[in-house]
Each structure stands twice: as C-alpha cells, then as structure tokens.
C-alpha positions as a printed NumPy array, in Angstrom:
array([[-42.726,  33.086,  21.287],
       [-43.555,  36.406,  20.262],
       [-46.873,  35.695,  18.824],
       [-47.406,  33.906,  22.186],
       [-46.57 ,  36.904,  23.802],
       [-49.116,  38.853,  22.178],
       [-51.104,  36.456,  22.114],
       [-51.002,  36.264,  26.041],
       [-50.402,  39.525,  27.189],
       [-46.967,  38.972,  27.983],
       [-43.75 ,  40.343,  27.019],
       [-41.501,  38.518,  25.04 ],
       [-38.658,  37.995,  27.497],
       [-41.298,  36.514,  30.494],
       [-42.392,  33.653,  27.899],
       [-38.674,  33.702,  26.973],
       [-38.679,  32.729,  30.797],
       [-41.389,  29.766,  30.253],
       [-40.099,  28.098,  27.747],
       [-36.431,  27.891,  29.772],
       [-38.187,  26.837,  32.653],
       [-37.018,  29.621,  34.695],
       [-38.243,  29.728,  38.381],
       [-38.888,  33.759,  37.901],
       [-41.212,  33.277,  35.686],
       [-44.914,  33.421,  38.063],
       [-47.78 ,  31.113,  38.057],
       [-50.31 ,  34.317,  36.497],
       [-47.707,  34.18 ,  33.428],
       [-48.222,  30.509,  32.867],
       [-51.893,  30.546,  33.279],
       [-52.41 ,  33.031,  30.586],
       [-49.274,  31.642,  28.144],
       [-51.951,  28.489,  28.511],
       [-54.774,  30.149,  27.795],
       [-53.506,  31.822,  24.533],
       [-52.888,  28.303,  24.157],
       [-55.787,  26.624,  24.11 ],
       [-57.472,  29.61 ,  22.251],
       [-55.529,  28.542,  19.218],
       [-56.564,  25.018,  19.401],
       [-53.296,  23.511,  21.53 ],
       [-54.404,  20.413,  24.397],
       [-52.525,  19.44 ,  27.192],
       [-52.192,  16.284,  28.25 ],
       [-50.064,  14.469,  31.242],
       [-47.866,  11.313,  30.182],
       [-47.521,   8.604,  32.717],
       [-43.947,  10.041,  33.941],
       [-45.663,  13.489,  35.04 ],
       [-44.452,  15.305,  32.07 ],
       [-46.88 ,  17.712,  30.038],
       [-47.674,  16.722,  26.036],
       [-48.998,  19.583,  23.631],
       [-51.081,  18.217,  20.852],
       [-53.423,  20.725,  18.447],
       [-57.076,  19.926,  17.769]])
C-alpha cells in the first residue's frame, strides 16, 4: 500500500480507505490509484457479475 500511495501521490490512509472500499475515498483518489497501477503494468477488466479483475501484462 505504501508503494501504491507513493506512485499515485496519495497518502497511505487514502490507499487504505480505497482498499477497504470506504465510501469516504474520493473518485480522484481512485482514479490516481488506477493510473499508477496501469503505469506499472496492471490491467483492469470487468467480470460478467460487474466485479473488477486485475491482471498483469
């Protein structure tokens, strides 16, 4: 979580809220985290039930 926080320019507590699916985490924070993950080769896809699956290129 610390590495993601640094890569996304977020605080550790914000990344923890995102991981805990805390509704107080902002959309901007979620987008920053997703951008950072994509930059490091993580791809996102949606499953038939609407959940998000993560993979690595």
